[in-house]
PDB file of N, CA and C in Angstrom:
ATOM      1  N   MET A   1      78.939 181.062 130.052  1.00 79.00           N
ATOM      2  CA  MET A   1      80.644 181.327 130.256  1.00 79.00           C
ATOM      3  C   MET A   1      81.216 180.882 128.844  1.00 79.00           C
ATOM      4  N   SER A   2      81.002 179.987 128.521  1.00 84.00           N
ATOM      5  CA  SER A   2      81.852 179.835 127.113  1.00 84.00           C
ATOM      6  C   SER A   2      81.677 180.886 125.964  1.00 84.00           C
ATOM      7  N   GLU A   3      80.784 181.102 125.991  1.00 87.00           N
ATOM      8  CA  GLU A   3      80.536 182.307 125.414  1.00 87.00           C
ATOM      9  C   GLU A   3      81.188 183.324 125.363  1.00 87.00           C
ATOM     10  N   SER A   4      81.397 183.598 126.550  1.00 90.00           N
ATOM     11  CA  SER A   4      82.413 184.585 126.836  1.00 90.00           C
ATOM     12  C   SER A   4      83.989 184.866 126.429  1.00 90.00           C
ATOM     13  N   ARG A   5      84.110 183.119 126.750  1.00 92.00           N
ATOM     14  CA  ARG A   5      85.428 182.837 126.742  1.00 92.00           C
ATOM     15  C   ARG A   5      85.878 182.857 124.941  1.00 92.00           C
ATOM     16  N   SER A   6      84.633 182.793 124.034  1.00 90.00           N
ATOM     17  CA  SER A   6      84.957 182.536 123.046  1.00 90.00           C
ATOM     18  C   SER A   6      84.925 183.757 122.627  1.00 90.00           C
ATOM     19  N   LYS A   7      84.479 184.562 122.941  1.00 90.00           N
ATOM     20  CA  LYS A   7      84.196 186.142 122.346  1.00 90.00           C
ATOM     21  C   LYS A   7      85.680 187.046 122.679  1.00 90.00           C
ATOM     22  N   GLU A   8      86.231 186.572 123.848  1.00 92.00           N
ATOM     23  CA  GLU A   8      87.609 187.120 123.828  1.00 92.00           C
ATOM     24  C   GLU A   8      88.668 186.670 123.453  1.00 92.00           C
ATOM     25  N   ALA A   9      88.782 184.916 123.188  1.00 93.00           N
ATOM     26  CA  ALA A   9      89.317 184.882 122.350  1.00 93.00           C
ATOM     27  C   ALA A   9      89.402 185.592 120.997  1.00 93.00           C
ATOM     28  N   TRP A  10      88.265 185.854 120.599  1.00 91.00           N
ATOM     29  CA  TRP A  10      88.167 186.019 118.975  1.00 91.00           C
ATOM     30  C   TRP A  10      88.422 187.300 118.845  1.00 91.00           C
ATOM     31  N   SER A  11      88.380 188.059 120.074  1.00 93.00           N
ATOM     32  CA  SER A  11      88.910 189.618 120.308  1.00 93.00           C
ATOM     33  C   SER A  11      90.155 189.616 120.107  1.00 93.00           C
ATOM     34  N   HIS A  12      90.568 188.613 120.716  1.00 95.00           N
ATOM     35  CA  HIS A  12      92.324 188.711 120.504  1.00 95.00           C
ATOM     36  C   HIS A  12      93.025 188.149 119.447  1.00 95.00           C
ATOM     37  N   THR A  13      92.187 187.047 118.576  1.00 96.00           N
ATOM     38  CA  THR A  13      92.496 186.412 117.345  1.00 96.00           C
ATOM     39  C   THR A  13      92.261 187.467 116.356  1.00 96.00           C
ATOM     40  N   SER A  14      91.086 188.507 116.191  1.00 96.00           N
ATOM     41  CA  SER A  14      90.678 189.265 115.001  1.00 96.00           C
ATOM     42  C   SER A  14      91.776 190.146 115.171  1.00 96.00           C
ATOM     43  N   ALA A  15      92.017 191.115 116.393  1.00 95.00           N
ATOM     44  CA  ALA A  15      93.003 192.061 116.332  1.00 95.00           C
ATOM     45  C   ALA A  15      94.249 191.284 115.489  1.00 95.00           C
ATOM     46  N   LEU A  16      95.311 190.697 115.934  1.00 96.00           N
ATOM     47  CA  LEU A  16      96.018 189.367 115.004  1.00 96.00           C
ATOM     48  C   LEU A  16      95.972 189.783 113.745  1.00 96.00           C
ATOM     49  N   LEU A  17      94.586 189.306 113.117  1.00 96.00           N
ATOM     50  CA  LEU A  17      94.710 188.836 111.593  1.00 96.00           C
ATOM     51  C   LEU A  17      93.846 190.247 110.953  1.00 96.00           C
ATOM     52  N   ALA A  18      93.806 191.355 111.547  1.00 96.00           N
ATOM     53  CA  ALA A  18      93.875 193.231 111.017  1.00 96.00           C
ATOM     54  C   ALA A  18      95.348 193.130 110.894  1.00 96.00           C
ATOM     55  N   LEU A  19      95.593 193.079 111.811  1.00 96.00           N
ATOM     56  CA  LEU A  19      97.063 193.171 112.273  1.00 96.00           C
ATOM     57  C   LEU A  19      98.246 192.703 110.567  1.00 96.00           C
ATOM     58  N   LEU A  20      97.641 191.190 110.829  1.00 96.00           N
ATOM     59  CA  LEU A  20      98.826 190.862 109.508  1.00 96.00           C
ATOM     60  C   LEU A  20      97.921 191.037 108.133  1.00 96.00           C
ATOM     61  N   ALA A  21      96.788 191.350 108.306  1.00 95.00           N
ATOM     62  CA  ALA A  21      95.893 191.891 106.611  1.00 95.00           C
ATOM     63  C   ALA A  21      96.706 193.295 106.420  1.00 95.00           C
ATOM     64  N   ASN A  22      96.723 193.971 107.391  1.00 94.00           N
ATOM     65  CA  ASN A  22      96.957 195.582 107.160  1.00 94.00           C
ATOM     66  C   ASN A  22      98.707 195.445 106.996  1.00 94.00           C
ATOM     67  N   ALA A  23      99.250 194.278 106.890  1.00 94.00           N
ATOM     68  CA  ALA A  23     100.891 194.281 106.673  1.00 94.00           C
ATOM     69  C   ALA A  23     100.964 194.012 105.684  1.00 94.00           C
ATOM     70  N   HIS A  24      99.861 193.240 105.043  1.00 93.00           N
ATOM     71  CA  HIS A  24     100.536 192.586 103.793  1.00 93.00           C
ATOM     72  C   HIS A  24      99.491 192.992 102.387  1.00 93.00           C
ATOM     73  N   ARG A  25      98.995 194.255 102.771  1.00 91.00           N
ATOM     74  CA  ARG A  25      97.976 195.049 101.893  1.00 91.00           C
ATOM     75  C   ARG A  25      98.683 196.326 101.323  1.00 91.00           C
ATOM     76  N   ASP A  26      98.007 196.324  99.921  1.00 90.00           N
ATOM     77  CA  ASP A  26      98.775 197.475  98.845  1.00 90.00           C
ATOM     78  C   ASP A  26      97.782 198.927  99.617  1.00 90.00           C
ATOM     79  N   PRO A  27      98.508 199.965 100.082  1.00 86.00           N
ATOM     80  CA  PRO A  27      97.841 200.881 100.689  1.00 86.00           C
ATOM     81  C   PRO A  27      97.314 201.778  99.803  1.00 86.00           C
ATOM     82  N   LYS A  28      97.482 201.477  98.512  1.00 90.00           N
ATOM     83  CA  LYS A  28      96.964 202.172  96.945  1.00 90.00           C
ATOM     84  C   LYS A  28      95.969 201.366  96.869  1.00 90.00           C
ATOM     85  N   ARG A  29      95.773 200.333  96.699  1.00 91.00           N
ATOM     86  CA  ARG A  29      94.604 199.741  96.234  1.00 91.00           C
ATOM     87  C   ARG A  29      93.362 199.333  97.141  1.00 91.00           C
ATOM     88  N   SER A  30      93.618 198.906  98.365  1.00 88.00           N
ATOM     89  CA  SER A  30      92.526 199.073  99.309  1.00 88.00           C
ATOM     90  C   SER A  30      92.610 199.535 100.683  1.00 88.00           C
ATOM     91  N   ALA A  31      91.494 199.789 101.288  1.00 91.00           N
ATOM     92  CA  ALA A  31      91.289 200.299 102.737  1.00 91.00           C
ATOM     93  C   ALA A  31      92.053 199.590 103.846  1.00 91.00           C
ATOM     94  N   GLY A  32      92.293 200.082 104.854  1.00 92.00           N
ATOM     95  CA  GLY A  32      92.554 199.120 105.782  1.00 92.00           C
ATOM     96  C   GLY A  32      91.682 198.377 106.603  1.00 92.00           C
ATOM     97  N   PHE A  33      91.863 197.048 107.035  1.00 93.00           N
ATOM     98  CA  PHE A  33      91.064 196.361 108.135  1.00 93.00           C
ATOM     99  C   PHE A  33      90.627 196.689 109.443  1.00 93.00           C
ATOM    100  N   SER A  34      90.005 196.420 110.275  1.00 94.00           N
ATOM    101  CA  SER A  34      89.803 196.561 111.651  1.00 94.00           C
ATOM    102  C   SER A  34      89.749 195.272 112.169  1.00 94.00           C
ATOM    103  N   PRO A  35      89.602 194.987 113.426  1.00 94.00           N
ATOM    104  CA  PRO A  35      89.428 193.590 113.898  1.00 94.00           C
ATOM    105  C   PRO A  35      87.906 193.545 113.778  1.00 94.00           C
ATOM    106  N   THR A  36      87.244 194.265 113.961  1.00 93.00           N
ATOM    107  CA  THR A  36      85.602 193.831 113.559  1.00 93.00           C
ATOM    108  C   THR A  36      85.344 193.149 112.305  1.00 93.00           C
ATOM    109  N   ASP A  37      86.341 193.484 111.346  1.00 93.00           N
ATOM    110  CA  ASP A  37      85.950 192.536 110.059  1.00 93.00           C
ATOM    111  C   ASP A  37      86.403 191.249 110.184  1.00 93.00           C
ATOM    112  N   PHE A  38      87.369 191.071 111.012  1.00 93.00           N
ATOM    113  CA  PHE A  38      87.540 189.622 111.258  1.00 93.00           C
ATOM    114  C   PHE A  38      86.934 188.728 112.090  1.00 93.00           C
ATOM    115  N   ASN A  39      86.130 189.489 113.078  1.00 93.00           N
ATOM    116  CA  ASN A  39      85.346 189.025 114.434  1.00 93.00           C
ATOM    117  C   ASN A  39      84.059 188.445 114.449  1.00 93.00           C
ATOM    118  N   PRO A  40      84.274 186.911 114.188  1.00 91.00           N
ATOM    119  CA  PRO A  40      82.127 186.386 113.825  1.00 91.00           C
ATOM    120  C   PRO A  40      81.386 186.653 115.262  1.00 91.00           C
ATOM    121  N   HIS A  41      81.989 187.206 116.155  1.00 91.00           N
ATOM    122  CA  HIS A  41      80.995 187.757 117.445  1.00 91.00           C
ATOM    123  C   HIS A  41      80.368 189.026 117.340  1.00 91.00           C
ATOM    124  N   HIS A  42      80.977 189.581 115.988  1.00 87.00           N
ATOM    125  CA  HIS A  42      80.572 191.047 115.756  1.00 87.00           C
ATOM    126  C   HIS A  42      79.721 191.320 115.124  1.00 87.00           C
ATOM    127  N   THR A  43      78.612 192.208 115.631  1.00 84.00           N
ATOM    128  CA  THR A  43      77.123 192.227 114.858  1.00 84.00           C
ATOM    129  C   THR A  43      77.183 193.951 114.465  1.00 84.00           C
ATOM    130  N   PRO A  44      77.310 194.042 113.183  1.00 80.00           N
ATOM    131  CA  PRO A  44      77.173 195.503 112.810  1.00 80.00           C
ATOM    132  C   PRO A  44      75.885 196.478 113.422  1.00 80.00           C
ATOM    133  N   LYS A  45      75.835 197.232 113.910  1.00 80.00           N
ATOM    134  CA  LYS A  45      74.867 198.458 114.494  1.00 80.00           C
ATOM    135  C   LYS A  45      73.994 198.642 112.648  1.00 80.00           C
ATOM    136  N   PRO A  46      72.778 198.791 112.951  1.00 79.00           N
ATOM    137  CA  PRO A  46      71.843 199.106 111.910  1.00 79.00           C
ATOM    138  C   PRO A  46      71.704 200.482 111.513  1.00 79.00           C
ATOM    139  N   ASN A  47      72.041 200.877 110.364  1.00 78.00           N
ATOM    140  CA  ASN A  47      71.887 202.078 110.100  1.00 78.00           C
ATOM    141  C   ASN A  47      70.271 202.650 109.545  1.00 78.00           C
ATOM    142  N   LYS A  48      69.521 202.280 110.411  1.00 77.00           N
ATOM    143  CA  LYS A  48      68.052 202.964 110.534  1.00 77.00           C
ATOM    144  C   LYS A  48      67.632 203.971 110.712  1.00 77.00           C
ATOM    145  N   ILE A  49      67.026 204.326 109.550  1.00 73.00           N
ATOM    146  CA  ILE A  49      66.534 206.273 109.930  1.00 73.00           C
ATOM    147  C   ILE A  49      65.048 205.395 110.907  1.00 73.00           C
ATOM    148  N   ILE A  50      64.520 206.109 112.217  1.00 71.00           N
ATOM    149  CA  ILE A  50      63.542 206.066 112.726  1.00 71.00           C
ATOM    150  C   ILE A  50      62.615 206.756 112.140  1.00 71.00           C
ATOM    151  N   GLY A  51      62.580 207.513 111.749  1.00 67.00           N
ATOM    152  CA  GLY A  51      61.614 208.355 111.177  1.00 67.00           C
ATOM    153  C   GLY A  51      61.414 209.672 111.072  1.00 67.00           C
ATOM    154  N   THR A  52      60.780 210.209 110.269  1.00 67.00           N
ATOM    155  CA  THR A  52      61.000 212.086 110.347  1.00 67.00           C
ATOM    156  C   THR A  52      59.887 212.622 111.032  1.00 67.00           C
ATOM    157  N   THR A  53      59.733 214.068 111.491  1.00 67.00           N
ATOM    158  CA  THR A  53      58.822 214.312 112.144  1.00 67.00           C
ATOM    159  C   THR A  53      58.157 215.463 111.003  1.00 67.00           C
ATOM    160  N   SER A  54      58.152 215.398 109.388  1.00 70.00           N
ATOM    161  CA  SER A  54      57.615 215.832 108.745  1.00 70.00           C
ATOM    162  C   SER A  54      56.211 215.871 108.853  1.00 70.00           C
ATOM    163  N   ASP A  55      55.417 214.813 108.812  1.00 74.00           N
ATOM    164  CA  ASP A  55      54.391 214.524 109.278  1.00 74.00           C
ATOM    165  C   ASP A  55      53.544 213.901 110.019  1.00 74.00           C
ATOM    166  N   LEU A  56      52.817 214.611 110.712  1.00 74.00           N
ATOM    167  CA  LEU A  56      52.757 214.106 111.986  1.00 74.00           C
ATOM    168  C   LEU A  56      51.403 213.610 112.368  1.00 74.00           C
ATOM    169  N   SER A  57      50.309 213.764 111.244  1.00 78.00           N
ATOM    170  CA  SER A  57      48.592 214.406 111.287  1.00 78.00           C
ATOM    171  C   SER A  57      47.856 212.654 111.435  1.00 78.00           C
ATOM    172  N   ILE A  58      49.501 211.378 110.848  1.00 79.00           N
ATOM    173  CA  ILE A  58      48.527 210.296 111.093  1.00 79.00           C
ATOM    174  C   ILE A  58      48.660 210.104 112.710  1.00 79.00           C
ATOM    175  N   LEU A  59      48.895 210.163 113.137  1.00 78.00           N
ATOM    176  CA  LEU A  59      49.229 209.966 114.420  1.00 78.00           C
ATOM    177  C   LEU A  59      47.886 210.569 115.524  1.00 78.00           C
ATOM    178  N   LYS A  60      47.663 211.506 115.063  1.00 79.00           N
ATOM    179  CA  LYS A  60      46.424 211.869 115.371  1.00 79.00           C
ATOM    180  C   LYS A  60      44.972 211.497 115.295  1.00 79.00           C
ATOM    181  N   THR A  61      45.060 211.012 113.986  1.00 80.00           N
ATOM    182  CA  THR A  61      44.032 210.625 113.336  1.00 80.00           C
ATOM    183  C   THR A  61      43.782 208.523 114.311  1.00 80.00           C
ATOM    184  N   ILE A  62      45.035 208.604 114.726  1.00 81.00           N
ATOM    185  CA  ILE A  62      45.183 207.173 115.230  1.00 81.00           C
ATOM    186  C   ILE A  62      45.064 207.396 116.644  1.00 81.00           C
ATOM    187  N   PHE A  63      45.873 208.120 117.083  1.00 82.00           N
ATOM    188  CA  PHE A  63      45.706 208.310 118.745  1.00 82.00           C
ATOM    189  C   PHE A  63      44.017 209.143 119.442  1.00 82.00           C
ATOM    190  N   VAL A  64      44.206 210.320 118.642  1.00 82.00           N
ATOM    191  CA  VAL A  64      43.114 211.251 119.107  1.00 82.00           C
ATOM    192  C   VAL A  64      41.674 211.027 118.826  1.00 82.00           C
ATOM    193  N   ASP A  65      41.421 210.957 117.497  1.00 77.00           N
ATOM    194  CA  ASP A  65      40.195 210.646 117.038  1.00 77.00           C
ATOM    195  C   ASP A  65      39.547 209.539 117.185  1.00 77.00           C
ATOM    196  N   SER A  66      40.370 208.246 117.446  1.00 68.00           N
ATOM    197  CA  SER A  66      39.703 206.718 117.293  1.00 68.00           C
ATOM    198  C   SER A  66      39.355 206.891 118.738  1.00 68.00           C
ATOM    199  N   HIS A  67      39.764 207.790 119.691  1.00 66.00           N
ATOM    200  CA  HIS A  67      39.535 207.657 121.180  1.00 66.00           C
ATOM    201  C   HIS A  67      38.399 208.430 121.796  1.00 66.00           C
ATOM    202  N   ALA A  68      38.079 209.631 120.408  1.00 62.00           N
ATOM    203  CA  ALA A  68      37.059 210.722 120.920  1.00 62.00           C
ATOM    204  C   ALA A  68      35.845 209.435 120.540  1.00 62.00           C
ATOM    205  N   LYS A  69      35.630 208.867 119.625  1.00 58.00           N
ATOM    206  CA  LYS A  69      34.559 208.489 118.940  1.00 58.00           C
ATOM    207  C   LYS A  69      33.765 207.684 119.382  1.00 58.00           C
ATOM    208  N   LYS A  70      34.750 206.867 120.590  1.00 57.00           N
ATOM    209  CA  LYS A  70      34.497 206.176 121.732  1.00 57.00           C
ATOM    210  C   LYS A  70      33.425 206.739 122.754  1.00 57.00           C
TER     211      LYS A  70
END
């Protein structure tokens, strides 16, 4: 319960910090801030590429051929 309360408090605080930072920044020199930039509870989503379908022959050797030999 205390973690939820902390997340809620930081949600409000980070919104105010982003507003304050955006009000005092030079728009020509830097991009704008978002509340997630100031929120310590925010974990960014990883930009992982899971895999491509270019060569799936390795799956055949692992799953099909290994079971056929038994």
